[in-house]
Short mmCIF file of C-alpha atoms in Angstrom, two decimals:
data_model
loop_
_atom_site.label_atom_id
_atom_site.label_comp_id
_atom_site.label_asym_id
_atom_site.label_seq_id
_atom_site.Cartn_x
_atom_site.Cartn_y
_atom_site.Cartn_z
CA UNK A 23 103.66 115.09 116.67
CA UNK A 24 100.19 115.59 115.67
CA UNK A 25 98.70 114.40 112.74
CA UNK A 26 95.27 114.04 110.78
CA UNK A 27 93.53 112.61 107.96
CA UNK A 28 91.20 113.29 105.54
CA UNK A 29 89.71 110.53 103.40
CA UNK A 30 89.90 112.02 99.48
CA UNK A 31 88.25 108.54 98.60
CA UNK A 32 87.85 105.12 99.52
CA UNK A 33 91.20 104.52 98.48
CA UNK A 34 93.02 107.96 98.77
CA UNK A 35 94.10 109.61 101.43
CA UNK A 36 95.59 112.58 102.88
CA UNK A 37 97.42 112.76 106.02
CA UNK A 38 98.41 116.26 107.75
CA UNK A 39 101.10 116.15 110.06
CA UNK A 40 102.40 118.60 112.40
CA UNK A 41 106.10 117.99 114.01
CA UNK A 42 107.44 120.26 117.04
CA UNK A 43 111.46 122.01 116.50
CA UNK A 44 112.15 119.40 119.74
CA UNK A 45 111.85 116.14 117.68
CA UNK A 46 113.18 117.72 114.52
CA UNK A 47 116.81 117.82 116.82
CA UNK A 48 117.72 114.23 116.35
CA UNK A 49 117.59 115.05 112.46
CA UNK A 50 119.22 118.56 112.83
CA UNK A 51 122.49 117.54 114.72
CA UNK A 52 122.97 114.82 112.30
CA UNK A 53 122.50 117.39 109.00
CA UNK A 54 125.09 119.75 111.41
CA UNK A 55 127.47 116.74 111.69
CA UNK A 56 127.69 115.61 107.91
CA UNK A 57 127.94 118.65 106.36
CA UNK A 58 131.07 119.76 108.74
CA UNK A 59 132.80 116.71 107.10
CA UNK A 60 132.17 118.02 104.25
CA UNK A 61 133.53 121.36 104.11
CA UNK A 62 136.23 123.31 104.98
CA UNK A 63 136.70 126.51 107.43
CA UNK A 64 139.81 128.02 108.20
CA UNK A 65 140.29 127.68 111.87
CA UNK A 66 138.69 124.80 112.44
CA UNK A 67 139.23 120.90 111.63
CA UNK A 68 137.02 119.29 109.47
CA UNK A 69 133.99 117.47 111.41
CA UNK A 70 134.44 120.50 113.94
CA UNK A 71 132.74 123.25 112.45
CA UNK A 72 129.91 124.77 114.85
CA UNK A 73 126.48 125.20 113.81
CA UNK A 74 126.73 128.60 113.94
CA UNK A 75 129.54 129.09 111.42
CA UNK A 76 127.99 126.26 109.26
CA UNK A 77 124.80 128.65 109.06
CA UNK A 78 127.02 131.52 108.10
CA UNK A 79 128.84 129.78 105.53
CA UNK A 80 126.50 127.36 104.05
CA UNK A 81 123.20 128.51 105.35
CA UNK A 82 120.64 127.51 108.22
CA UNK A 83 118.07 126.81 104.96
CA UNK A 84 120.07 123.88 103.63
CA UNK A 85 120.55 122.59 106.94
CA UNK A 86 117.34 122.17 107.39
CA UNK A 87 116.42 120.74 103.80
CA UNK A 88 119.16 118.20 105.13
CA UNK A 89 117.43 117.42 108.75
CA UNK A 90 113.32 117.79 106.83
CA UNK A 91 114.49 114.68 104.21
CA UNK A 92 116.00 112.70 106.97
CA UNK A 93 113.17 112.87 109.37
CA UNK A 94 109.94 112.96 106.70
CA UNK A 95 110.69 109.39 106.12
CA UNK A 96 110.25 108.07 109.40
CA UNK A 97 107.63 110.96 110.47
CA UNK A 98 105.49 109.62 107.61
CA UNK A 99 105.41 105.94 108.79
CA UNK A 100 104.67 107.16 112.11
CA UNK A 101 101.21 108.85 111.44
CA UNK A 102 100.36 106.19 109.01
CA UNK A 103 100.99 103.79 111.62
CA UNK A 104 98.88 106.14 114.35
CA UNK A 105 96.26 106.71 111.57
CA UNK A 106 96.24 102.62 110.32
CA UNK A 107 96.59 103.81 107.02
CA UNK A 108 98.30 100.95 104.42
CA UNK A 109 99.60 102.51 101.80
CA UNK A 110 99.76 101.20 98.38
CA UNK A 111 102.27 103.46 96.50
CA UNK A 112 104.60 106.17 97.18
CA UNK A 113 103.50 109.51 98.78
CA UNK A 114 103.03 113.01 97.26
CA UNK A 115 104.70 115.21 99.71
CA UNK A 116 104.28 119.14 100.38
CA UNK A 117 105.81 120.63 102.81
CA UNK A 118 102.95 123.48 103.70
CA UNK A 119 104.60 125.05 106.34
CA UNK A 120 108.09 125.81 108.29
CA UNK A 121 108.64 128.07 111.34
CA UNK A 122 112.25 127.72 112.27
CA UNK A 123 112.43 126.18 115.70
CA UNK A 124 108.92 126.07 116.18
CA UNK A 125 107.29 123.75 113.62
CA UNK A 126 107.51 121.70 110.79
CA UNK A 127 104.03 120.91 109.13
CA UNK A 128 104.23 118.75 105.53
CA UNK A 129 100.93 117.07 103.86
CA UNK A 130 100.99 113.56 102.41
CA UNK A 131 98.44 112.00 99.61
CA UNK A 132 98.48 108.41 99.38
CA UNK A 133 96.81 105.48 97.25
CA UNK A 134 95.37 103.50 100.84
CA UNK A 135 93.72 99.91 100.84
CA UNK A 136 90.25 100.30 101.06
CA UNK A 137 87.92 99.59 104.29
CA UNK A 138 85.84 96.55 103.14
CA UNK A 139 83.26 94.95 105.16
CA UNK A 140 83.47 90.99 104.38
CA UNK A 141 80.48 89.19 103.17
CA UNK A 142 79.99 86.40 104.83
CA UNK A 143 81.84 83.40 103.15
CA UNK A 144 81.98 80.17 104.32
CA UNK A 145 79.90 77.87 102.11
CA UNK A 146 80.20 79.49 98.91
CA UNK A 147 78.87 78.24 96.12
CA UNK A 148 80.24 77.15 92.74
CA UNK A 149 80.24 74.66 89.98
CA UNK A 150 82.59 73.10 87.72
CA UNK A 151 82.91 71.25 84.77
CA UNK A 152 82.18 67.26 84.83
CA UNK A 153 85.85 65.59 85.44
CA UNK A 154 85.80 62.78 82.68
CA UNK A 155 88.94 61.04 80.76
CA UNK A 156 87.71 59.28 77.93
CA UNK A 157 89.57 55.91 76.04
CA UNK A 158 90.23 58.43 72.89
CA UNK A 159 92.14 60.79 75.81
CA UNK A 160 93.92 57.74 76.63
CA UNK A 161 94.47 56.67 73.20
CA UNK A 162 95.95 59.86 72.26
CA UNK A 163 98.15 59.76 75.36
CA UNK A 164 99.62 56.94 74.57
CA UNK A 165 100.11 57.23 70.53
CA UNK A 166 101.90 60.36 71.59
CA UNK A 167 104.50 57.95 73.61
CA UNK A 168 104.35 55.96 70.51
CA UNK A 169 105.55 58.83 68.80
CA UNK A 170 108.39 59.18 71.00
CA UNK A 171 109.84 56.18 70.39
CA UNK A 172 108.85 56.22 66.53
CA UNK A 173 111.69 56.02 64.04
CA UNK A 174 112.00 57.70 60.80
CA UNK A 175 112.10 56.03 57.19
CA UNK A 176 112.74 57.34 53.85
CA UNK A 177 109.86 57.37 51.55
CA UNK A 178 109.82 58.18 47.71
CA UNK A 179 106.52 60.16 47.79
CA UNK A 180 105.11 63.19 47.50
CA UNK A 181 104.80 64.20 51.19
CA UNK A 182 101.50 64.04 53.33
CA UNK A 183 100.05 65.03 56.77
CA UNK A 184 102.40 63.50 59.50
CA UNK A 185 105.51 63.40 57.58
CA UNK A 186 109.22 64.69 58.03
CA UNK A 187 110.53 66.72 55.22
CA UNK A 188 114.08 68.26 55.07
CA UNK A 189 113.64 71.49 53.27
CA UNK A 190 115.20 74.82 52.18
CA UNK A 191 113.21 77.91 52.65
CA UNK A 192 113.31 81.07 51.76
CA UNK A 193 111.61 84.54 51.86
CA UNK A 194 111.87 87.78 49.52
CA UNK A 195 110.23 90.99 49.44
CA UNK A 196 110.05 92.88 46.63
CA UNK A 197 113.00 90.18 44.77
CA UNK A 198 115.20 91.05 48.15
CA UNK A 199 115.49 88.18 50.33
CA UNK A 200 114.61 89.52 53.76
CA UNK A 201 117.47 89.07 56.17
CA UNK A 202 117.40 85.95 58.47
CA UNK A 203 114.50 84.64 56.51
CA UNK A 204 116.30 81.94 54.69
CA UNK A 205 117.30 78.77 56.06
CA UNK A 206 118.67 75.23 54.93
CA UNK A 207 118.06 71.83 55.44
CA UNK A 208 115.52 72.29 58.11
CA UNK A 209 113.39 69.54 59.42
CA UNK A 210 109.65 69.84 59.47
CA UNK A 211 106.44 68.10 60.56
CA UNK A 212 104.15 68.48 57.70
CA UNK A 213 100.97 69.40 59.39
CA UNK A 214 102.43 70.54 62.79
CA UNK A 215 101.58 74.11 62.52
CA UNK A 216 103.08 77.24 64.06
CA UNK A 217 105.74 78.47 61.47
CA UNK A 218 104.40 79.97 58.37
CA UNK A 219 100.57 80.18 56.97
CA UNK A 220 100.04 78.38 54.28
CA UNK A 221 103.50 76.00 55.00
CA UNK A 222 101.66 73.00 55.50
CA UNK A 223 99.42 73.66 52.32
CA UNK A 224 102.37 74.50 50.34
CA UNK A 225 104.56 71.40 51.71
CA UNK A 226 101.77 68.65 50.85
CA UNK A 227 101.89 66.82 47.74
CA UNK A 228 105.42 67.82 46.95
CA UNK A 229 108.14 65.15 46.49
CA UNK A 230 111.75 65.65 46.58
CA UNK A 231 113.66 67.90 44.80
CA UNK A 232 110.34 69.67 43.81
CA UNK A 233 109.08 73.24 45.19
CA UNK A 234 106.39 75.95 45.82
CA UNK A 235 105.76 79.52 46.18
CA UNK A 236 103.24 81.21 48.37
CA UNK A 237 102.35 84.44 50.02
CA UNK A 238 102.80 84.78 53.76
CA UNK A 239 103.43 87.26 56.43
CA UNK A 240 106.31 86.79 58.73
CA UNK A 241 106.01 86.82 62.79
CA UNK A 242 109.19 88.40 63.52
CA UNK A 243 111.74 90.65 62.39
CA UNK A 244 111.36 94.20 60.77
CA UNK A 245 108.93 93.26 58.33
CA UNK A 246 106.51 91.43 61.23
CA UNK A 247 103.31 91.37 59.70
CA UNK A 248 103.80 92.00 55.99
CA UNK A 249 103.27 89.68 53.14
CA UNK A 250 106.23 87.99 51.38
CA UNK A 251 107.02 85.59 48.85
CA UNK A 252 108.39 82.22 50.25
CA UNK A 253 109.95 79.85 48.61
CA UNK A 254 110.25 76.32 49.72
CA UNK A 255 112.40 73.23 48.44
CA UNK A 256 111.80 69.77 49.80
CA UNK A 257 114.87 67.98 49.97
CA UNK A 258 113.55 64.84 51.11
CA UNK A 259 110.81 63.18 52.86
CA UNK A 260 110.40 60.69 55.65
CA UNK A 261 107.63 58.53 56.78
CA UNK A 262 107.24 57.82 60.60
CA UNK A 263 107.18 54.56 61.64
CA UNK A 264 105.75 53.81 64.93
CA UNK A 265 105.91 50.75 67.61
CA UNK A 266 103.30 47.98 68.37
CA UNK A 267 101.12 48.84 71.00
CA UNK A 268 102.31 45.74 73.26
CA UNK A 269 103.75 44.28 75.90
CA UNK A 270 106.99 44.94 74.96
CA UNK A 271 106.56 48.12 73.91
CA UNK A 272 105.22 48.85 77.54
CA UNK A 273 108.53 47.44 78.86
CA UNK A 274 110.84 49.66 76.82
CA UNK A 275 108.60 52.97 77.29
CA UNK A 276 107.76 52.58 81.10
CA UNK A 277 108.19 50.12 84.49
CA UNK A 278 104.85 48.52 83.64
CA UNK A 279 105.02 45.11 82.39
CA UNK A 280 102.13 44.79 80.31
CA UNK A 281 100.34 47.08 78.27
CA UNK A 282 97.49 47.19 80.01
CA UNK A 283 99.31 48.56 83.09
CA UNK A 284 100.67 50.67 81.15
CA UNK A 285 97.21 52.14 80.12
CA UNK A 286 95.38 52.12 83.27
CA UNK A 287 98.68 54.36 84.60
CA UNK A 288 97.91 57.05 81.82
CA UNK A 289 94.30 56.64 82.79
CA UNK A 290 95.35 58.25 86.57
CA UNK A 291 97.79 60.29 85.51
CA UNK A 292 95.04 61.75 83.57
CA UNK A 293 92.50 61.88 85.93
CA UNK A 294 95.15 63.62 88.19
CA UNK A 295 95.49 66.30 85.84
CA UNK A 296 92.11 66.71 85.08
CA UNK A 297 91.40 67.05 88.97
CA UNK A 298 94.27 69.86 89.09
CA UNK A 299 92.28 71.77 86.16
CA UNK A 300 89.18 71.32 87.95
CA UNK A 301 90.39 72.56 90.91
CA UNK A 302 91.69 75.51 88.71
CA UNK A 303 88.56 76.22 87.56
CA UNK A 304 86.58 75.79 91.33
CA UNK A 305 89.15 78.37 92.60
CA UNK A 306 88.29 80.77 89.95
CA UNK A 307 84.41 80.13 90.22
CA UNK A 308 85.00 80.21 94.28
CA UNK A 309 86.80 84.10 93.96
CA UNK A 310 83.86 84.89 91.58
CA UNK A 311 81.33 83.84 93.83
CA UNK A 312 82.55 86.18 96.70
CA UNK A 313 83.56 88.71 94.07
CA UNK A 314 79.46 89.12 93.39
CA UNK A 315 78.45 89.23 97.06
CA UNK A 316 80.65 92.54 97.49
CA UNK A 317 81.66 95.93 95.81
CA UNK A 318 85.04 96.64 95.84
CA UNK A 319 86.87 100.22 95.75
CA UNK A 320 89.81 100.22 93.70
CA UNK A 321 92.74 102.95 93.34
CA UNK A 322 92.66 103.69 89.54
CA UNK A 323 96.72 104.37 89.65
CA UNK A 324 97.35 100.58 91.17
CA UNK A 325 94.20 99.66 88.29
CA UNK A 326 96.42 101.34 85.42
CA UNK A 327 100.12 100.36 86.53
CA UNK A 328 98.31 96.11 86.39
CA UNK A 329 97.06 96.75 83.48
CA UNK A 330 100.13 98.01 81.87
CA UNK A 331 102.29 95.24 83.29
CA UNK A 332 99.33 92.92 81.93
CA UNK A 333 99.27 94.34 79.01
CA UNK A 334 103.40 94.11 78.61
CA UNK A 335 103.70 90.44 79.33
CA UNK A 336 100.93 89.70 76.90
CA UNK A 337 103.26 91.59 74.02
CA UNK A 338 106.43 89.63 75.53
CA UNK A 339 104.52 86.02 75.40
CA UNK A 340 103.46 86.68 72.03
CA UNK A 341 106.87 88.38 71.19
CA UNK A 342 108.70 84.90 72.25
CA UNK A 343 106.21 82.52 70.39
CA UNK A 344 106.26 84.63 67.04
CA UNK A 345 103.10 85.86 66.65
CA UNK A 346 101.78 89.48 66.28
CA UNK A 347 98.53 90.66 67.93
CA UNK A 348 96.95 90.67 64.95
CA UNK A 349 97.08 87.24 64.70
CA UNK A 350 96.25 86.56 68.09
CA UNK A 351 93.38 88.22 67.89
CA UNK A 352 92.26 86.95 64.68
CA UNK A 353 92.55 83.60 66.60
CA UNK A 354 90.97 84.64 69.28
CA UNK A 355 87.84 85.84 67.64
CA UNK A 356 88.76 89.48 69.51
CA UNK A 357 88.77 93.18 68.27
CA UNK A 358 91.14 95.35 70.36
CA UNK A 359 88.62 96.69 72.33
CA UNK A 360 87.24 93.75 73.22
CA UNK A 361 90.95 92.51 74.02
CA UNK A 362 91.19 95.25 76.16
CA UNK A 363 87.82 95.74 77.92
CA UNK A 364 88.28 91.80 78.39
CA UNK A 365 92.07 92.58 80.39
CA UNK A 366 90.62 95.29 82.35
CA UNK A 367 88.26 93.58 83.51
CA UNK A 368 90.48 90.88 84.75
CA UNK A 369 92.74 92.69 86.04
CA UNK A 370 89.86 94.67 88.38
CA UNK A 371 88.78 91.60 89.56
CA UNK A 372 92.41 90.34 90.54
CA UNK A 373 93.22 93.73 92.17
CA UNK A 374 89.88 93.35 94.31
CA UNK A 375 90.57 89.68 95.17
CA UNK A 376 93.58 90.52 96.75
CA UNK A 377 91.92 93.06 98.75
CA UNK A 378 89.71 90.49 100.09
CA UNK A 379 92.43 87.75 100.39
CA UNK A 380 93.97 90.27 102.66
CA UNK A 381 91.23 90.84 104.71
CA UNK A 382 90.26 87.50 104.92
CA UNK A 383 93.90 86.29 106.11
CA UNK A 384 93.69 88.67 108.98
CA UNK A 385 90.42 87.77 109.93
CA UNK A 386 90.98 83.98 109.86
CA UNK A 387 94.69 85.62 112.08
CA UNK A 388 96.53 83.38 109.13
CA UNK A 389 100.42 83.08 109.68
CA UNK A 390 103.64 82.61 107.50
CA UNK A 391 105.90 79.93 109.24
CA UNK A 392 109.82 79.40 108.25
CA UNK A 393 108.85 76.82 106.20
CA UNK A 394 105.99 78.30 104.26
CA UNK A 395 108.61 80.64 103.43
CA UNK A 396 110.75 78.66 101.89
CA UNK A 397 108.49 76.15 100.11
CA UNK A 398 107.59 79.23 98.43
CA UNK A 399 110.48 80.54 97.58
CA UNK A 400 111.74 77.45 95.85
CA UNK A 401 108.49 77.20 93.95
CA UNK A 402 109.04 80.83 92.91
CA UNK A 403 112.20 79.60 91.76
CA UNK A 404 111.27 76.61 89.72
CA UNK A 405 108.43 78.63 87.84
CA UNK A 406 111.12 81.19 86.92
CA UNK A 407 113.83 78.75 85.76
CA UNK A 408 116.36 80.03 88.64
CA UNK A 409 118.18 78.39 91.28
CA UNK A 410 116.46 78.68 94.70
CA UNK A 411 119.38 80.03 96.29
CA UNK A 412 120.17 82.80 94.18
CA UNK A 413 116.62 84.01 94.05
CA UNK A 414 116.15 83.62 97.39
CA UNK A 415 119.14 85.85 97.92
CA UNK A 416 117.90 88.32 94.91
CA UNK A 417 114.52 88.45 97.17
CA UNK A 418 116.26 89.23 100.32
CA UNK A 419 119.26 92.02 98.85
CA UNK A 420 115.84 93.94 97.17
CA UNK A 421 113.64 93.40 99.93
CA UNK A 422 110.90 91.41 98.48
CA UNK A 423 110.23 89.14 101.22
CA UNK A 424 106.94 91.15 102.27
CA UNK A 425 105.60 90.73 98.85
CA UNK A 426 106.39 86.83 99.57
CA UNK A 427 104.74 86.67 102.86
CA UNK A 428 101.62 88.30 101.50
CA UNK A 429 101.40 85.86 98.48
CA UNK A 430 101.83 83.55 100.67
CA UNK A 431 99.00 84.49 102.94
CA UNK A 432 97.02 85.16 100.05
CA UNK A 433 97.32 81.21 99.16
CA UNK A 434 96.22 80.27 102.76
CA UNK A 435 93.34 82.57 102.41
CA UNK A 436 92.18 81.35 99.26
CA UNK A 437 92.77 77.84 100.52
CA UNK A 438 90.36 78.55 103.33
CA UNK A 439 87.88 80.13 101.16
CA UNK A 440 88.01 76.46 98.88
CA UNK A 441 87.86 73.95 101.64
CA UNK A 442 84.71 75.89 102.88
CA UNK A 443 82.94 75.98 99.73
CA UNK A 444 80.22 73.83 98.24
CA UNK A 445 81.19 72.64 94.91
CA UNK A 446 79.64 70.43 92.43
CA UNK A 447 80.16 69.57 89.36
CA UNK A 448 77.99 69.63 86.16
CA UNK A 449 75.93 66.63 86.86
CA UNK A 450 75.45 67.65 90.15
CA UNK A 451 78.29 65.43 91.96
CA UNK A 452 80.17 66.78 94.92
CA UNK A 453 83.61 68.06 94.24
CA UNK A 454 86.01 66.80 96.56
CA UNK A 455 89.15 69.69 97.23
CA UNK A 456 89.71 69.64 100.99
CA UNK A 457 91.73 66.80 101.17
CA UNK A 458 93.41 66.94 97.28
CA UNK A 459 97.12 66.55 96.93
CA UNK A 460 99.05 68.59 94.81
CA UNK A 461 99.80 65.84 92.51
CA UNK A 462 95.89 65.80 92.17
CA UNK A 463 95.49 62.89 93.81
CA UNK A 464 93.02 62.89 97.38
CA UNK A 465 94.64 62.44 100.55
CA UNK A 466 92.82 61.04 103.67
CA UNK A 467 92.19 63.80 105.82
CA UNK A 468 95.07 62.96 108.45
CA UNK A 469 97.91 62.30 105.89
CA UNK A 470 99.03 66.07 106.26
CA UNK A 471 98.17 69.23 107.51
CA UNK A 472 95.01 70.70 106.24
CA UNK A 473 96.49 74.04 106.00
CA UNK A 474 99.62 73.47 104.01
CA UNK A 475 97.93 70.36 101.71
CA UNK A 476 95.47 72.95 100.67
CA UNK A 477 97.74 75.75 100.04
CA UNK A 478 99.91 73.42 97.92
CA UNK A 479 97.03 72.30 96.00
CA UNK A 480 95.58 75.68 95.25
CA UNK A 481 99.31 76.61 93.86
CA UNK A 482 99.79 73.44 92.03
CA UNK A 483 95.92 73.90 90.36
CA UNK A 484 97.20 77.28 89.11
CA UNK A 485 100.55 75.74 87.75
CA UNK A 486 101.28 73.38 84.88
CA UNK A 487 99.49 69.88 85.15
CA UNK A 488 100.97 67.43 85.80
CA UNK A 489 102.11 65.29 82.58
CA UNK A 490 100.33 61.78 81.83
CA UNK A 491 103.01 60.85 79.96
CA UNK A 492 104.33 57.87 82.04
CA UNK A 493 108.54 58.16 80.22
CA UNK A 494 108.81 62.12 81.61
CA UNK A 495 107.64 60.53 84.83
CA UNK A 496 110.51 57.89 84.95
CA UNK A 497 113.29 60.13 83.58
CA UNK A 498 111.74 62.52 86.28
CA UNK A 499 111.83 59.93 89.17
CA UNK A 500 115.15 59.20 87.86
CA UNK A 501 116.80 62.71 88.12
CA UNK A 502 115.83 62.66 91.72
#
């Protein structure tokens, strides 16, 4: 076989590859053999036709269709492989020329990773914002467990910000209520947002058995996005009554015996989080810094299908918490085309960060153990809502893995890039991420492996943070 490429553009290729008749024969006498099971000759049993009567009854050109689309496959990875082509999406393939029993030449153009020569990057530079928890962050934290534990009185009232109402709502359009707009006996935080414009406004100052119209536009349904009339009853309204900050209270809502305890575990479990978020943000500014110290190519098709799958899960997120883009944008501050230049240019500098990842992780001759593996896989899992096993099996049946492993490495790389970077904080303070745990607390630099601490620690930054609220941490502890 010979083959030879020609570079289209950074990140296209296309490969010319010439096959002799001789190692076309593997791939002929199998085509031979399955289609003599498949037909039938008189004189002969099936399976025991002989090439030349398959030729004259079925034809020597759909024998060797049969034997080309057997063999291209394997061909093709071949001269990438001799080549060291990667390929990033599926091949356009031409056959371009076929002399039976002589040669078989075919053409392949192919989206390729780019060749990128690494800036140097150890020591990078970034800074973050100033890690602080102040006593109102505290404060809130813990009225918020107060909450929890509040209890509920009946109050005759007109209702006000913070209060439970029961209420009966409904919605019409043009004196037609609008299907599954109408419910009954609902309970509502006056105040809390998130359901209808102008609710809250509507809601406050009523008292029971009273009502109010307004104008609103719904966030789901056909009508998403058009203005109705809503009606809404309150049927009654309750006060919330909350616990003593105290000892006692302490006791019931967490293991700590005194309040103070109590507080000054909020105060870490805050500091925690806010360590996770800052190492969130030093990641980010840490792949920014080596995204400016190098130009990138990128394959526009890889570019588009990102953005559209961006693009997608933005309309499903927003889909599943009831709002339209309108409104997102409104609350955003965005036009459209800002929206969009804004997501495009994300996803180009994701795309060319994992281009670099790459490179860096074979560079640095990064490896995947077992165990990396599945770590990964059951924090896949967990971030998906699925049971380990049966995504781990999903992975394996489809053939994911690879895409696992190379997440994976991608982690390890970005880990390395971290560790080696100098970051500081606003004020000028050193930010400490070599040794930090993924529960955002800092290790001593011999508790674990440096390697997999990091890696965790990168993946937990770009997770949810860790809750300060100390009763999800018991029921948590408790579950285990």
């Amino acid at each position: 076989m010979k083959s030879a490429v020609e570079s289209l553009s950074p990140t296209r290729a296309k490969l010319t590859v010439e096959v002799p008749f001789d190692e076309l024969k593997p791939s002929l006498d199998k085509a031979y053999k399955t289609i003599a099971q498949q037909i039938n000759v008189p004189g002969f049993r099936r399976g025991k036709v002989p090439p030349a009567v398959i030729d004259r009854q079925v034809g020597r050109g759909a024998v060797l269709d049969q034997a080309i689309n057997e063999a291209l496959p394997k061909v093709y990875v071949e001269a990438l492989r001799e080549n060291s082509l990667e390929p990033l999406a599926q091949p356009e393939i031409e056959v371009t020329r076929l002399e039976d029993k002589e040669l078989l030449e075919f053409t392949a153009e192919v989206d390729v990773k780019p060749e990128i020569e690494l800036p140097e990057y150890d020591g990078l530079e970034a800074t973050v914002e100033d890690l602080t928890v102040t006593d109102e962050d505290v404060e809130d934290q813990l009225n918020n467990l107060r909450e929890r534990f509040g209890t509920l009185a009946d109050v005759e009232r007109p209702a006000a910000d913070g209060d439970f109402v029961s209420i009966d709502l409904v919605a019409t359009k043009d004196g037609e209520v609008v299907p599954g707009a109408e419910v009954a006996g609902m309970s509502y935080q006056v105040g809390r947002g998130g359901m209808l414009d102008g609710l809250d406004e509507a809601l406050t100052g009523l008292s029971a058995g009273e009502s109010a119209e307004f104008t609103s536009q719904l966030v789901g349904g056909d009508l998403v996005g058009e203005d109705v009339a809503v009606k809404v009853t309150v049927n009654g309204v309750q006060e919330q009554e909350l616990p003593e900050l105290d000892d006692d209270f302490a006791q019931t809502a967490s293991e700590f015996d005194t309040v103070e305890e109590l507080r000054e575990d909020v105060r870490t479990r805050l500091t925690r989080g806010k360590r996770l978020e800052q190492a969130t943000e030093a990641r980010d500014a840490v792949l920014e810094a080596l995204l400016e110290k190098v130009s990138v190519p990128l394959p526009e098709t890889m570019v588009t299908d990102e953005l559209n799958a961006r693009r997608e899960g933005v309309e499903q997120q927003l889909a599943m918490a009831g709002i339209t883009m309108d409104k997102y944008l409104e609350d955003e501050g965005q036009t459209i085309e800002e929206f969009e230049a804004d997501l495009e240019r994300r996803v180009r500098d994701a795309v060319a960060a994992q281009f670099l990842l790459d490179e860096i992780a074979k560079r640095e001759e990064l490896g995947v153990e077992q165990n990396d593996l599945s770590q990964h896989i059951v924090r896949r899992a967990q971030q998906s809502g699925q049971d380990p096993q049966e995504f781990a099996n999903h992975m394996f049946e489809h053939n994911h893995i690879p895409e696992l492993v190379q997440e994976i490495l991608r982690g390890k790389a970005l880990a390395t890039l971290v560790e080696s970077a100098v970051v500081t904080d606003a004020s000028g303070n050193h930010v400490e991420l070599k040794n930090l745990r993924p529960d955002g607390s800092i290790g001593e630099p011999e508790a674990e492996s440096a390697d997999e601490s990091a890696v965790e620690s990168v993946e937990s930054a770009d997770e949810s943070v860790e809750s300060a609220d100390p009763a999800e941490a018991e029921q948590a502890d408790e579950s285990k």
